[in-house]
Each structure stands twice: as structure tokens, then as C-alpha cells.
Amino acid sequence: MDASITSQVATVKLLIDGQFVESKSTQWRDIINPATQQVLARVPMATQQEVDAAVTAAQKAFKTWRKTAIGARARIFLKYQQLIREHMTELAALLTAEQGKTLPDAEGDVFRGLEVVEHASAIGNLQLGELANNVATGVDTYTLLQPLGVCAGITPFNFPAMIPLWMFPMAIATGNTFVLKPSEQDPMVTMRLVELALEAGIPPGVLNVVHGGEDVVNAICDHKDIKAVSFVGSTKVGTHVYNRASLAGKRVQCMMGAKNHAIVLPDANKEQTLNALAGAAFGAAGQRCMAVTTAVLVGEAQKWIPDLVAKAKTLKINAGKEQGTDVGPLISCAAKSRVESLIERGVADGAKLELDGRNPAVAGYDKGNFVGPTIFSGVKPGMSIYEQEIFGPVLCLVAADSLDSAIDFINTNPNGNGTAIFTQSGAAARKFQDDIDVGQVGINVPIPVPVPLFSFTGSRASKLGDLGPYGKQVVMFYTQTKTVTARWFDDDSTGGLNTTISLK
């Protein structure tokens, strides 16, 4: 990039000990609007010294933050959720500019994170221990859920608002301090959320932010003073994070790749099912870890393929900020090239290309990273479009002759993030929910992400670590259970306090 242009582009700051500071790094990355290729800002690849400074600030703040009354912590998040609501339009516009989502999708991204902030404000009811009175004569046993210390989060590009809000609010509400590493591809909306968090009252050092790529991820995994790491992203990186951070003695949760299936039975409501599949497969340009990437059509439902293609053709491809857009651009030129190469590979592998979304004409955005809805039928295991997580608006159709064979097909896949069934049969739905080995299960719900009262789960290769993000499980993840057995005496001969003594 020309030096004169570079000097005019804003830089994304680090947050260390309550101060937004310019990185001293010599390595920077451009943040690109995926619809126009406009450079929006530059983000630094933080140095080891800057990561150390962030952790040191968090470690220092932990000494007092862990002692802060739980009600005071809760009130900060009550204020925070109010600020997020007040700035929803601004946050969605910023997210759309750097990530490419449609404005409704961007608002949904922020809102699903907001729900976790609201959950954090109820921490007084969540971080409760247990008491067993008189387990022996005069002896009580009780548990305390105490914070771990400095925790860290590594977040992906596809939900730059929601997933950071999955992490630091619950970690901080439970009494920990936090170091956040947002995606280097779209950190601007994350940083705006961080600014609002400080405005809500989070003290200096309790929340810190560093930016970067692999080197910063490794620095977080290796740092001796970080006690727990939460990660959401690809299976390759997640496996690396889990192994490296676990080896360093940390508590780790990794939500990773997926190949989400939907089973369509012939008795399903046809119009509702087609709408659900189109939205779940092509919405957010397919860049969701919970996107439906494979539909298993059972029996007569295989005749619905022309109707599904017709439905997909009605979706409007455009820049995310434009009204009425259904499918926005992919995050980067590299992502577009990868998706297009996998489509080409699908044809070469023998799948039938029912709808080709490559090279759509988008007026006014000829440089955008656009791929339109794409549908393959006749997809089989072993094909690249089935084996790999495409992370684009590509739907694979698989034929099955029965519900049992469809369930077996899904359970054979290594991933187990999300799945759904479309049917009007209660018996079929019940069999599906019992027999399927997948974390999130939808019944006539295409993207069954649970509300924060419950925990996001996952199974098999989609998850490493026993405890998931948000819900009751994340309170256990961010706390250490301490069990206390206590016995008190009131007899003077024991050296204890006499019950008649007035304690002032």
C-alpha cells in the first residue's frame, strides 16, 4: 500500500490496563470491506511484550476484582446491556462494513451476544455454591465457586460481536479478568463493544485486548499466568489451541468445525422446510458454524429438489448494507477463491450441480467477494464438498431411503455440531432426538443455537473440552469449586467464642 494512503487509514488500538494504546508492532494487516475492497483500518500483530503487558495488567486487576461484590459486578452488566441496545444500529453498520453480513444478520449477531450479557447480569443467581448442614455432629460442608484468575478468549471472523460477548462477560462476571484476541479480519465492531464495556464500568485491567495471528495465539496458549482459554474457530486451529494450551496446564474449551445436516421427511411442511433450508444454508453467505451444509432427503422428499432450486434463485445477492439483501459477500478474496475451487471440485467428483452460484452479477460491486447460492445433488461421502467445511453458500443434497439410514449417515460423520429434522411426526422427531449423536438438535428449527439459559454444546470432532460456552456450563468453566468442611465450638474450654459474647 502507498505510504500516503497508509498514513490516512485509522489504526485499531490495543487495550491494556484501561488504556487504548497504539501497538509498537512492525507487522500490520488491512481490514477490508468485502463488498468493495476498501481499506477500512489497519490492525497490528501485537508483540510478545504487548501480550505480556496485557496479562500483567489482568493479573494485577484480579487481586481486587475477585473481591468485588457480586452485586456490583452484576450492575455493570445491567448497564452494559443497556448501552448495547442504545448502539445497536451503529454496531450493526460497523459489523456489516467489515464482515459483509446483511444488516438484519448483523443485528442478529449483536443481539445473540446481548443475550449472554443479560445472562451475565444474573450472575448472583448463577454462581451459587451448595450447603449440607450437619453432615456430622456440629459439622457443615459447603462449596464455593471461586474465579480462576486471568482467562483468555480467541474469537473467529464470522461472528465478531456474538462470540466475544459469549466469552468476556461471563468470565468477568464470575470474578476473573480477561485478555481477548479478536479476529484480525474484522476487529472493529469488537473494539466498539469493548469501549462500551469500559463505559459500563469495567475497571482498568479487568478487560484487555491484543490483536494478531498465529504468534499471538501461541503466546496466549503458552503464557504461564493465563489459567483458562476459550476458543471458537476452525478445527485445525482449535485442535492446535487445545493441545498447546492443555500442555501448558490450562483449562480449555474449543468449539470447532462442523458439517451440519438436516433430515427432510416427506411429511414435512414443504413451504416452511424450503424457506428454512434456504435461510440456514445461504444466510450469512454460509459463513456460520451452525449453517446447514447438507440436507438428507428421505424418500419422496427427493422430488423437492427443483422447488429448492427455485427458492434459492429468489434470494437477492448484494452488499450487506443494501436493503432486501439475502446473501452478502464472503469475508475475503481468499475465501471466495476457496469456495469456488470446492465447487469446481464437486463437479469433478461427480456431484450434480443443480444451481451454480459462481460469478454473480452484482451491480455497483464488481470487486466484491460474492458467491451466490449453490446446490449439489447426488453428494456422497468421499467427495470434497462433503468432507470439507466449505464455509460458503453451498448446500449438498444426499438421498436416503429411511429415517434410520439418514440418522446413521449423520452419525458416521466425524463432526457433531448441529443438526435438524423437518417432519410433522412426533414419533419420528423423538426417535431422531434420542438416536442422533450431535450437540445442538433442531426439530423444525434449522439453526438450533440455544438461548443462554442453556449451554452451547457439540460432540465428536466439533468440540474439545468438557464444558461449553455460556449457560450453566460456562460458570463451571470459569470457576474453581472449593469444598469447605467446618466445625465451630462455643465451649470456652475449646478456645472458641462463647455464645454470650456480643460481636460488634
Short mmCIF file of C-alpha atoms in Angstrom, two decimals:
data_model
loop_
_atom_site.label_atom_id
_atom_site.label_comp_id
_atom_site.label_asym_id
_atom_site.label_seq_id
_atom_site.Cartn_x
_atom_site.Cartn_y
_atom_site.Cartn_z
CA MET A 1 0.00 0.00 0.00
CA ASP A 2 1.17 3.55 -0.77
CA ALA A 3 2.65 5.25 2.30
CA SER A 4 0.49 8.37 1.87
CA ILE A 5 -2.66 6.23 1.81
CA THR A 6 -1.45 4.19 4.77
CA SER A 7 -0.99 7.32 6.88
CA GLN A 8 -4.64 8.27 6.30
CA VAL A 9 -6.09 4.92 7.41
CA ALA A 10 -7.18 4.52 11.02
CA THR A 11 -5.39 2.02 13.22
CA VAL A 12 -7.01 -0.40 15.61
CA LYS A 13 -5.68 0.03 19.13
CA LEU A 14 -4.74 -2.41 21.86
CA LEU A 15 -6.47 -2.19 25.24
CA ILE A 16 -4.04 -2.60 28.13
CA ASP A 17 -4.82 -1.66 31.73
CA GLY A 18 -7.78 0.51 30.79
CA GLN A 19 -5.93 2.48 28.08
CA PHE A 20 -6.31 2.25 24.31
CA VAL A 21 -2.73 2.29 23.05
CA GLU A 22 -1.02 2.19 19.67
CA SER A 23 0.89 -1.01 19.07
CA LYS A 24 4.63 -0.84 18.54
CA SER A 25 4.42 -3.77 16.14
CA THR A 26 6.11 -3.64 12.73
CA GLN A 27 3.53 -6.10 11.32
CA TRP A 28 0.08 -4.84 10.34
CA ARG A 29 -2.89 -6.15 8.38
CA ASP A 30 -5.51 -4.25 6.40
CA ILE A 31 -9.17 -4.61 7.33
CA ILE A 32 -11.06 -4.81 4.03
CA ASN A 33 -14.70 -4.15 3.22
CA PRO A 34 -15.55 -7.43 1.45
CA ALA A 35 -18.13 -5.80 -0.83
CA THR A 36 -15.87 -3.03 -2.16
CA GLN A 37 -12.25 -3.91 -1.23
CA GLN A 38 -11.99 -0.53 0.53
CA VAL A 39 -9.38 -0.46 3.31
CA LEU A 40 -11.27 0.46 6.48
CA ALA A 41 -8.44 0.35 9.00
CA ARG A 42 -5.19 -1.39 9.88
CA VAL A 43 -4.80 -3.88 12.74
CA PRO A 44 -1.47 -4.73 14.41
CA MET A 45 0.03 -8.11 15.05
CA ALA A 46 0.86 -7.49 18.71
CA THR A 47 4.35 -8.16 20.05
CA GLN A 48 5.19 -10.65 22.79
CA GLN A 49 5.89 -7.72 25.11
CA GLU A 50 2.39 -6.33 24.47
CA VAL A 51 0.78 -9.68 25.21
CA ASP A 52 2.82 -9.87 28.42
CA ALA A 53 1.73 -6.35 29.37
CA ALA A 54 -1.93 -7.23 28.87
CA VAL A 55 -1.61 -10.35 31.03
CA THR A 56 0.29 -8.43 33.72
CA ALA A 57 -2.46 -5.80 33.82
CA ALA A 58 -5.09 -8.51 34.11
CA GLN A 59 -3.16 -10.29 36.84
CA LYS A 60 -2.84 -7.09 38.85
CA ALA A 61 -6.53 -6.22 38.44
CA PHE A 62 -7.58 -9.72 39.52
CA LYS A 63 -6.39 -9.08 43.07
CA THR A 64 -9.14 -6.53 43.66
CA TRP A 65 -11.72 -7.58 41.06
CA ARG A 66 -12.12 -11.06 42.57
CA LYS A 67 -13.09 -9.36 45.86
CA THR A 68 -15.66 -7.06 44.22
CA ALA A 69 -19.19 -7.75 45.47
CA ILE A 70 -21.16 -9.95 43.12
CA GLY A 71 -23.98 -7.39 43.02
CA ALA A 72 -21.55 -4.69 41.86
CA ARG A 73 -20.37 -6.97 39.07
CA ALA A 74 -23.96 -7.69 38.04
CA ARG A 75 -24.86 -3.99 37.88
CA ILE A 76 -22.04 -3.35 35.41
CA PHE A 77 -23.57 -5.84 33.01
CA LEU A 78 -27.04 -4.39 33.52
CA LYS A 79 -25.59 -1.07 32.35
CA TYR A 80 -23.67 -2.79 29.55
CA GLN A 81 -26.73 -4.43 28.03
CA GLN A 82 -28.47 -1.05 28.06
CA LEU A 83 -25.55 0.55 26.17
CA ILE A 84 -25.50 -2.23 23.57
CA ARG A 85 -29.21 -1.74 22.93
CA GLU A 86 -28.75 2.01 22.53
CA HIS A 87 -25.95 1.49 19.99
CA MET A 88 -27.44 -1.46 18.09
CA THR A 89 -27.77 0.38 14.77
CA GLU A 90 -24.21 1.70 14.94
CA LEU A 91 -22.80 -1.71 15.87
CA ALA A 92 -24.68 -3.48 13.06
CA ALA A 93 -23.49 -0.97 10.45
CA LEU A 94 -19.88 -1.34 11.58
CA LEU A 95 -20.14 -5.14 11.51
CA THR A 96 -21.66 -5.12 8.02
CA ALA A 97 -18.91 -2.87 6.66
CA GLU A 98 -16.03 -5.06 7.82
CA GLN A 99 -17.61 -8.53 7.72
CA GLY A 100 -20.17 -8.33 4.90
CA LYS A 101 -23.30 -9.57 6.66
CA THR A 102 -26.67 -8.11 5.80
CA LEU A 103 -27.88 -5.52 8.30
CA PRO A 104 -30.55 -7.87 9.76
CA ASP A 105 -27.91 -10.61 10.13
CA ALA A 106 -25.54 -8.13 11.75
CA GLU A 107 -28.19 -7.05 14.24
CA GLY A 108 -28.84 -10.72 14.98
CA ASP A 109 -25.11 -11.23 15.58
CA VAL A 110 -25.10 -8.42 18.15
CA PHE A 111 -28.40 -9.48 19.71
CA ARG A 112 -27.34 -13.08 20.35
CA GLY A 113 -24.30 -11.72 22.18
CA LEU A 114 -26.51 -9.28 24.07
CA GLU A 115 -28.49 -12.22 25.41
CA VAL A 116 -25.34 -13.55 27.08
CA VAL A 117 -24.64 -10.09 28.57
CA GLU A 118 -28.13 -10.18 30.06
CA HIS A 119 -27.36 -13.63 31.43
CA ALA A 120 -24.15 -12.30 33.00
CA SER A 121 -26.15 -9.65 34.82
CA ALA A 122 -27.90 -12.50 36.66
CA ILE A 123 -24.60 -13.84 38.00
CA GLY A 124 -25.85 -13.57 41.57
CA ASN A 125 -28.23 -16.45 40.88
CA LEU A 126 -25.73 -18.46 38.83
CA GLN A 127 -22.58 -18.50 40.93
CA LEU A 128 -24.12 -20.27 43.91
CA GLY A 129 -22.47 -22.98 45.95
CA GLU A 130 -24.13 -25.82 47.90
CA LEU A 131 -24.54 -26.47 51.61
CA ALA A 132 -25.07 -29.67 53.54
CA ASN A 133 -25.88 -28.84 57.15
CA ASN A 134 -24.81 -31.15 59.99
CA VAL A 135 -23.09 -33.81 57.88
CA ALA A 136 -21.66 -34.95 61.21
CA THR A 137 -22.42 -33.62 64.69
CA GLY A 138 -21.77 -29.90 64.53
CA VAL A 139 -20.11 -30.18 61.11
CA ASP A 140 -21.24 -28.42 57.90
CA THR A 141 -19.91 -28.88 54.36
CA TYR A 142 -20.34 -26.29 51.64
CA THR A 143 -18.87 -25.32 48.29
CA LEU A 144 -17.60 -22.03 46.93
CA LEU A 145 -17.36 -21.26 43.19
CA GLN A 146 -14.29 -19.05 43.04
CA PRO A 147 -12.73 -17.35 39.99
CA LEU A 148 -9.64 -18.84 38.36
CA GLY A 149 -7.61 -15.69 37.62
CA VAL A 150 -6.60 -14.40 34.19
CA CYS A 151 -8.61 -16.01 31.38
CA ALA A 152 -8.33 -15.52 27.61
CA GLY A 153 -10.54 -15.77 24.54
CA ILE A 154 -9.71 -16.28 20.85
CA THR A 155 -12.60 -15.48 18.50
CA PRO A 156 -13.35 -16.07 14.78
CA PHE A 157 -14.29 -13.68 11.96
CA ASN A 158 -17.80 -14.95 11.29
CA PHE A 159 -19.42 -13.62 14.49
CA PRO A 160 -17.29 -10.67 15.58
CA ALA A 161 -19.90 -9.41 18.04
CA MET A 162 -21.65 -12.51 19.34
CA ILE A 163 -18.69 -14.71 20.17
CA PRO A 164 -16.61 -12.12 22.07
CA LEU A 165 -19.81 -11.46 24.03
CA TRP A 166 -20.06 -15.19 24.72
CA MET A 167 -16.67 -15.02 26.39
CA PHE A 168 -15.58 -11.98 28.36
CA PRO A 169 -18.91 -11.04 30.06
CA MET A 170 -19.32 -14.43 31.74
CA ALA A 171 -15.63 -14.68 32.61
CA ILE A 172 -15.59 -11.21 34.16
CA ALA A 173 -18.97 -11.58 35.88
CA THR A 174 -17.67 -14.67 37.70
CA GLY A 175 -14.75 -12.64 39.07
CA ASN A 176 -11.98 -13.33 36.56
CA THR A 177 -10.02 -10.86 34.46
CA PHE A 178 -9.72 -11.31 30.71
CA VAL A 179 -7.43 -10.98 27.69
CA LEU A 180 -9.35 -11.03 24.39
CA LYS A 181 -7.86 -11.70 20.95
CA PRO A 182 -10.47 -10.85 18.31
CA SER A 183 -10.24 -12.00 14.72
CA GLU A 184 -7.68 -9.92 12.88
CA GLN A 185 -10.02 -9.86 9.85
CA ASP A 186 -12.83 -7.82 11.46
CA PRO A 187 -11.96 -6.48 14.93
CA MET A 188 -13.62 -3.06 14.65
CA VAL A 189 -17.07 -3.96 15.97
CA THR A 190 -15.41 -5.97 18.76
CA MET A 191 -13.42 -2.89 19.79
CA ARG A 192 -16.56 -0.75 19.83
CA LEU A 193 -18.18 -3.30 22.13
CA VAL A 194 -15.08 -3.13 24.33
CA GLU A 195 -15.37 0.66 24.50
CA LEU A 196 -18.98 0.31 25.66
CA ALA A 197 -17.91 -2.27 28.25
CA LEU A 198 -15.50 0.23 29.78
CA GLU A 199 -18.22 2.89 29.69
CA ALA A 200 -20.46 0.48 31.60
CA GLY A 201 -17.91 0.42 34.43
CA ILE A 202 -15.47 -2.46 33.87
CA PRO A 203 -12.36 -1.31 35.78
CA PRO A 204 -8.87 -0.88 34.24
CA GLY A 205 -7.07 -4.17 33.66
CA VAL A 206 -10.15 -6.35 34.08
CA LEU A 207 -10.63 -6.48 30.28
CA ASN A 208 -7.66 -6.25 27.91
CA VAL A 209 -7.40 -6.71 24.13
CA VAL A 210 -4.49 -7.78 21.94
CA HIS A 211 -4.58 -8.35 18.19
CA GLY A 212 -2.68 -10.72 15.98
CA GLY A 213 -2.40 -14.04 14.24
CA GLU A 214 -0.70 -17.33 15.00
CA ASP A 215 2.12 -15.85 17.08
CA VAL A 216 -0.31 -14.11 19.43
CA VAL A 217 -2.47 -17.25 19.69
CA ASN A 218 0.62 -19.23 20.67
CA ALA A 219 1.66 -16.58 23.18
CA ILE A 220 -1.75 -16.85 24.85
CA CYS A 221 -1.63 -20.65 24.91
CA ASP A 222 1.86 -20.66 26.41
CA HIS A 223 1.58 -17.85 28.94
CA LYS A 224 2.13 -19.21 32.43
CA ASP A 225 -0.22 -16.70 34.10
CA ILE A 226 -3.28 -17.43 31.93
CA LYS A 227 -5.47 -20.02 33.64
CA ALA A 228 -8.12 -20.77 31.01
CA VAL A 229 -8.56 -20.33 27.26
CA SER A 230 -11.82 -20.26 25.32
CA PHE A 231 -11.69 -20.70 21.55
CA VAL A 232 -14.20 -20.71 18.68
CA GLY A 233 -12.99 -21.30 15.13
CA SER A 234 -11.73 -23.90 12.69
CA THR A 235 -10.94 -27.48 13.65
CA LYS A 236 -7.31 -27.15 12.59
CA VAL A 237 -6.61 -24.10 14.77
CA GLY A 238 -8.86 -25.33 17.58
CA THR A 239 -7.02 -28.63 17.84
CA HIS A 240 -3.74 -26.75 17.96
CA VAL A 241 -5.03 -24.40 20.68
CA TYR A 242 -6.44 -27.25 22.74
CA ASN A 243 -3.28 -29.33 22.60
CA ARG A 244 -0.90 -26.44 23.20
CA ALA A 245 -2.87 -24.76 25.99
CA SER A 246 -3.65 -28.07 27.69
CA LEU A 247 0.02 -29.00 27.61
CA ALA A 248 0.69 -25.68 29.37
CA GLY A 249 -1.70 -26.72 32.14
CA LYS A 250 -4.66 -24.55 31.22
CA ARG A 251 -8.37 -25.24 31.31
CA VAL A 252 -9.52 -25.16 27.66
CA GLN A 253 -12.79 -25.17 25.71
CA CYS A 254 -12.73 -25.27 21.92
CA MET A 255 -15.81 -25.09 19.72
CA MET A 256 -14.63 -26.04 16.26
CA GLY A 257 -15.62 -27.10 12.75
CA ALA A 258 -18.88 -28.59 11.63
CA LYS A 259 -20.75 -30.36 8.89
CA ASN A 260 -24.35 -29.75 9.89
CA HIS A 261 -27.08 -31.94 8.45
CA ALA A 262 -30.82 -31.53 8.13
CA ILE A 263 -33.10 -34.52 7.56
CA VAL A 264 -36.21 -33.82 5.47
CA LEU A 265 -39.01 -36.36 5.76
CA PRO A 266 -41.78 -36.48 3.11
CA ASP A 267 -44.44 -35.45 5.65
CA ALA A 268 -42.72 -32.14 6.45
CA ASN A 269 -44.48 -28.85 5.71
CA LYS A 270 -42.99 -28.23 2.28
CA GLU A 271 -43.00 -24.43 2.10
CA GLN A 272 -41.75 -23.94 5.64
CA THR A 273 -39.00 -26.50 5.10
CA LEU A 274 -37.81 -24.94 1.83
CA ASN A 275 -37.68 -21.50 3.45
CA ALA A 276 -35.79 -22.90 6.44
CA LEU A 277 -33.23 -24.71 4.29
CA ALA A 278 -32.60 -21.67 2.11
CA GLY A 279 -32.10 -19.41 5.10
CA ALA A 280 -29.92 -21.86 7.02
CA ALA A 281 -27.73 -22.81 4.04
CA PHE A 282 -27.29 -19.45 2.32
CA GLY A 283 -27.85 -16.82 5.01
CA ALA A 284 -24.69 -15.04 6.20
CA ALA A 285 -23.21 -16.35 2.92
CA GLY A 286 -22.95 -19.77 4.57
CA GLN A 287 -20.30 -18.46 6.98
CA ARG A 288 -21.85 -19.91 10.13
CA CYS A 289 -20.52 -22.80 12.15
CA MET A 290 -24.20 -23.76 12.55
CA ALA A 291 -25.15 -23.38 8.88
CA VAL A 292 -26.99 -26.32 7.30
CA THR A 293 -24.50 -27.56 4.73
CA THR A 294 -26.08 -30.94 3.94
CA ALA A 295 -29.74 -31.87 3.56
CA VAL A 296 -30.61 -35.56 3.68
CA LEU A 297 -33.80 -36.03 1.65
CA VAL A 298 -35.72 -39.14 2.65
CA GLY A 299 -37.92 -40.98 0.15
CA GLU A 300 -40.42 -38.78 -1.67
CA ALA A 301 -38.75 -35.63 -0.34
CA GLN A 302 -36.12 -36.21 -3.02
CA LYS A 303 -38.64 -34.85 -5.52
CA TRP A 304 -38.40 -31.42 -3.87
CA ILE A 305 -35.02 -30.57 -5.44
CA PRO A 306 -36.49 -28.39 -8.26
CA ASP A 307 -38.54 -26.49 -5.69
CA LEU A 308 -35.47 -25.91 -3.52
CA VAL A 309 -33.51 -24.64 -6.52
CA ALA A 310 -36.37 -22.30 -7.41
CA LYS A 311 -36.45 -20.98 -3.84
CA ALA A 312 -32.69 -20.36 -3.83
CA LYS A 313 -32.95 -18.41 -7.09
CA THR A 314 -35.27 -15.89 -5.43
CA LEU A 315 -32.57 -14.83 -2.94
CA LYS A 316 -31.05 -11.40 -3.61
CA ILE A 317 -27.24 -11.17 -3.74
CA ASN A 318 -25.86 -7.75 -2.86
CA ALA A 319 -23.74 -5.77 -0.43
CA GLY A 320 -24.88 -6.29 3.12
CA LYS A 321 -25.83 -2.65 3.65
CA GLU A 322 -28.30 -2.67 0.74
CA GLN A 323 -31.98 -3.12 1.56
CA GLY A 324 -33.51 -6.50 0.78
CA THR A 325 -30.19 -8.33 0.55
CA ASP A 326 -30.35 -12.05 1.38
CA VAL A 327 -26.78 -13.11 0.58
CA GLY A 328 -23.82 -10.79 1.14
CA PRO A 329 -20.15 -11.21 0.22
CA LEU A 330 -17.68 -13.67 1.67
CA ILE A 331 -15.15 -12.27 4.13
CA SER A 332 -12.14 -12.16 1.77
CA CYS A 333 -10.88 -12.76 -1.75
CA ALA A 334 -9.14 -15.89 -0.45
CA ALA A 335 -12.42 -17.22 0.96
CA LYS A 336 -14.15 -16.61 -2.38
CA SER A 337 -11.41 -18.42 -4.28
CA ARG A 338 -11.55 -21.36 -1.88
CA VAL A 339 -15.34 -21.74 -2.19
CA GLU A 340 -15.18 -21.51 -5.98
CA SER A 341 -12.43 -24.14 -6.13
CA LEU A 342 -14.50 -26.51 -3.97
CA ILE A 343 -17.50 -26.02 -6.28
CA GLU A 344 -15.27 -26.93 -9.21
CA ARG A 345 -14.01 -29.95 -7.29
CA GLY A 346 -17.60 -31.04 -6.56
CA VAL A 347 -18.33 -31.13 -10.29
CA ALA A 348 -15.12 -33.08 -10.93
CA ASP A 349 -16.03 -35.58 -8.20
CA GLY A 350 -19.32 -36.39 -9.94
CA ALA A 351 -21.92 -34.48 -7.91
CA LYS A 352 -24.70 -32.87 -9.97
CA LEU A 353 -24.53 -29.06 -9.94
CA GLU A 354 -28.21 -28.11 -9.68
CA LEU A 355 -27.50 -24.40 -9.14
CA ASP A 356 -24.18 -22.64 -9.81
CA GLY A 357 -23.60 -19.50 -7.74
CA ARG A 358 -20.22 -18.58 -9.15
CA ASN A 359 -19.64 -15.15 -10.69
CA PRO A 360 -22.97 -13.50 -9.90
CA ALA A 361 -23.54 -10.04 -11.35
CA VAL A 362 -23.88 -7.51 -8.52
CA ALA A 363 -24.42 -4.01 -9.85
CA GLY A 364 -22.11 -1.44 -8.33
CA TYR A 365 -20.00 -4.03 -6.51
CA ASP A 366 -17.97 -5.69 -9.25
CA LYS A 367 -14.98 -6.10 -6.90
CA GLY A 368 -16.98 -7.80 -4.14
CA ASN A 369 -16.31 -11.31 -2.84
CA PHE A 370 -19.66 -12.66 -3.99
CA VAL A 371 -20.72 -16.28 -4.48
CA GLY A 372 -24.42 -16.95 -4.89
CA PRO A 373 -26.48 -19.87 -3.58
CA THR A 374 -25.09 -23.14 -4.94
CA ILE A 375 -26.78 -26.55 -4.76
CA PHE A 376 -25.35 -30.01 -5.45
CA SER A 377 -27.35 -33.25 -5.58
CA GLY A 378 -26.05 -36.80 -5.63
CA VAL A 379 -23.46 -35.97 -3.00
CA LYS A 380 -21.67 -38.93 -1.39
CA PRO A 381 -19.06 -39.46 1.33
CA GLY A 382 -15.55 -39.07 -0.05
CA MET A 383 -16.40 -36.04 -2.16
CA SER A 384 -14.51 -32.90 -1.15
CA ILE A 385 -17.70 -30.83 -0.96
CA TYR A 386 -18.98 -33.24 1.70
CA GLU A 387 -15.77 -33.98 3.57
CA GLN A 388 -14.64 -30.36 3.94
CA GLU A 389 -16.32 -27.47 5.71
CA ILE A 390 -16.90 -25.16 2.74
CA PHE A 391 -17.92 -22.09 4.76
CA GLY A 392 -19.79 -20.61 1.84
CA PRO A 393 -23.34 -20.63 0.40
CA VAL A 394 -23.17 -24.22 -0.84
CA LEU A 395 -25.80 -26.85 0.01
CA CYS A 396 -25.16 -30.57 -0.55
CA LEU A 397 -28.15 -32.87 -1.08
CA VAL A 398 -27.96 -36.53 -0.09
CA ALA A 399 -30.59 -39.21 -0.77
CA ALA A 400 -31.75 -41.69 1.89
CA ASP A 401 -34.44 -44.36 1.82
CA SER A 402 -35.41 -44.22 5.51
CA LEU A 403 -35.08 -42.21 8.71
CA ASP A 404 -32.82 -44.89 10.18
CA SER A 405 -30.38 -44.70 7.27
CA ALA A 406 -30.41 -40.88 7.44
CA ILE A 407 -29.56 -40.94 11.15
CA ASP A 408 -26.79 -43.47 10.55
CA PHE A 409 -25.39 -41.30 7.76
CA ILE A 410 -25.17 -38.26 10.06
CA ASN A 411 -23.72 -40.21 12.98
CA THR A 412 -20.95 -41.53 10.73
CA ASN A 413 -19.68 -38.01 10.03
CA PRO A 414 -16.79 -37.01 12.32
CA ASN A 415 -18.44 -33.70 13.29
CA GLY A 416 -21.35 -33.22 15.64
CA ASN A 417 -22.09 -29.52 15.99
CA GLY A 418 -25.71 -29.04 14.89
CA THR A 419 -28.48 -30.92 13.14
CA ALA A 420 -32.21 -30.66 12.42
CA ILE A 421 -35.18 -32.69 11.28
CA PHE A 422 -38.21 -31.47 9.37
CA THR A 423 -41.30 -33.57 9.96
CA GLN A 424 -44.85 -33.48 11.28
CA SER A 425 -44.39 -36.82 13.05
CA GLY A 426 -43.82 -36.63 16.78
CA ALA A 427 -42.62 -40.24 16.82
CA ALA A 428 -40.02 -39.55 14.12
CA ALA A 429 -38.82 -36.40 15.91
CA ARG A 430 -38.49 -38.25 19.21
CA LYS A 431 -36.53 -41.08 17.60
CA PHE A 432 -34.27 -38.50 15.96
CA GLN A 433 -33.51 -36.60 19.17
CA ASP A 434 -32.75 -39.84 21.01
CA ASP A 435 -30.60 -41.55 18.38
CA ILE A 436 -28.66 -38.65 16.85
CA ASP A 437 -25.14 -38.01 18.22
CA VAL A 438 -24.96 -34.24 17.75
CA GLY A 439 -24.73 -31.38 20.23
CA GLN A 440 -27.45 -28.98 19.06
CA VAL A 441 -30.65 -30.63 17.78
CA GLY A 442 -33.46 -28.80 15.99
CA ILE A 443 -36.96 -30.10 15.38
CA ASN A 444 -38.39 -27.99 12.55
CA VAL A 445 -35.77 -25.41 13.61
CA PRO A 446 -32.89 -25.18 11.10
CA ILE A 447 -30.25 -23.47 13.27
CA PRO A 448 -30.85 -24.70 16.83
CA VAL A 449 -28.46 -22.42 18.74
CA PRO A 450 -29.71 -22.49 22.36
CA VAL A 451 -30.56 -19.39 24.36
CA PRO A 452 -28.10 -18.59 27.18
CA LEU A 453 -30.24 -20.28 29.84
CA PHE A 454 -28.87 -23.47 28.28
CA SER A 455 -25.33 -24.33 27.21
CA PHE A 456 -24.00 -24.43 23.67
CA THR A 457 -22.71 -27.97 23.32
CA GLY A 458 -21.31 -30.05 20.45
CA SER A 459 -19.97 -33.57 20.11
CA ARG A 460 -17.21 -35.58 18.49
CA ALA A 461 -14.75 -33.51 16.40
CA SER A 462 -16.78 -30.31 16.78
CA LYS A 463 -15.80 -29.81 20.40
CA LEU A 464 -12.78 -30.29 22.64
CA GLY A 465 -13.14 -29.81 26.39
CA ASP A 466 -15.93 -30.93 28.67
CA LEU A 467 -17.66 -27.59 29.27
CA GLY A 468 -19.24 -25.34 26.64
CA PRO A 469 -19.61 -21.55 26.31
CA TYR A 470 -22.39 -19.69 28.14
CA GLY A 471 -25.20 -21.19 30.23
CA LYS A 472 -24.59 -23.14 33.42
CA GLN A 473 -21.60 -24.97 31.95
CA VAL A 474 -19.57 -21.80 31.45
CA VAL A 475 -19.96 -20.81 35.12
CA MET A 476 -18.27 -24.10 35.98
CA PHE A 477 -15.62 -23.47 33.31
CA TYR A 478 -14.64 -20.08 34.70
CA THR A 479 -14.68 -21.07 38.38
CA GLN A 480 -12.91 -23.48 40.68
CA THR A 481 -15.06 -25.41 43.13
CA LYS A 482 -13.70 -25.22 46.65
CA THR A 483 -15.25 -27.53 49.24
CA VAL A 484 -15.17 -26.39 52.88
CA THR A 485 -15.87 -28.61 55.88
CA ALA A 486 -16.40 -26.50 59.02
CA ARG A 487 -16.91 -27.18 62.68
CA TRP A 488 -17.35 -24.42 65.30
CA PHE A 489 -17.26 -24.69 69.08
CA ASP A 490 -18.82 -22.40 71.67
CA ASP A 491 -17.34 -24.06 74.76
CA ASP A 492 -14.71 -21.85 76.47
CA SER A 493 -12.54 -24.88 77.13
CA THR A 494 -12.02 -25.36 73.41
CA GLY A 495 -10.72 -21.84 72.91
CA GLY A 496 -13.76 -20.88 70.82
CA LEU A 497 -16.10 -17.96 71.29
CA ASN A 498 -18.73 -18.10 73.99
CA THR A 499 -22.19 -17.62 72.53
CA THR A 500 -22.94 -14.88 75.04
CA ILE A 501 -20.16 -12.66 73.66
CA SER A 502 -21.54 -9.74 71.66
CA LEU A 503 -19.86 -9.48 68.29
CA LYS A 504 -19.75 -5.83 67.24
#
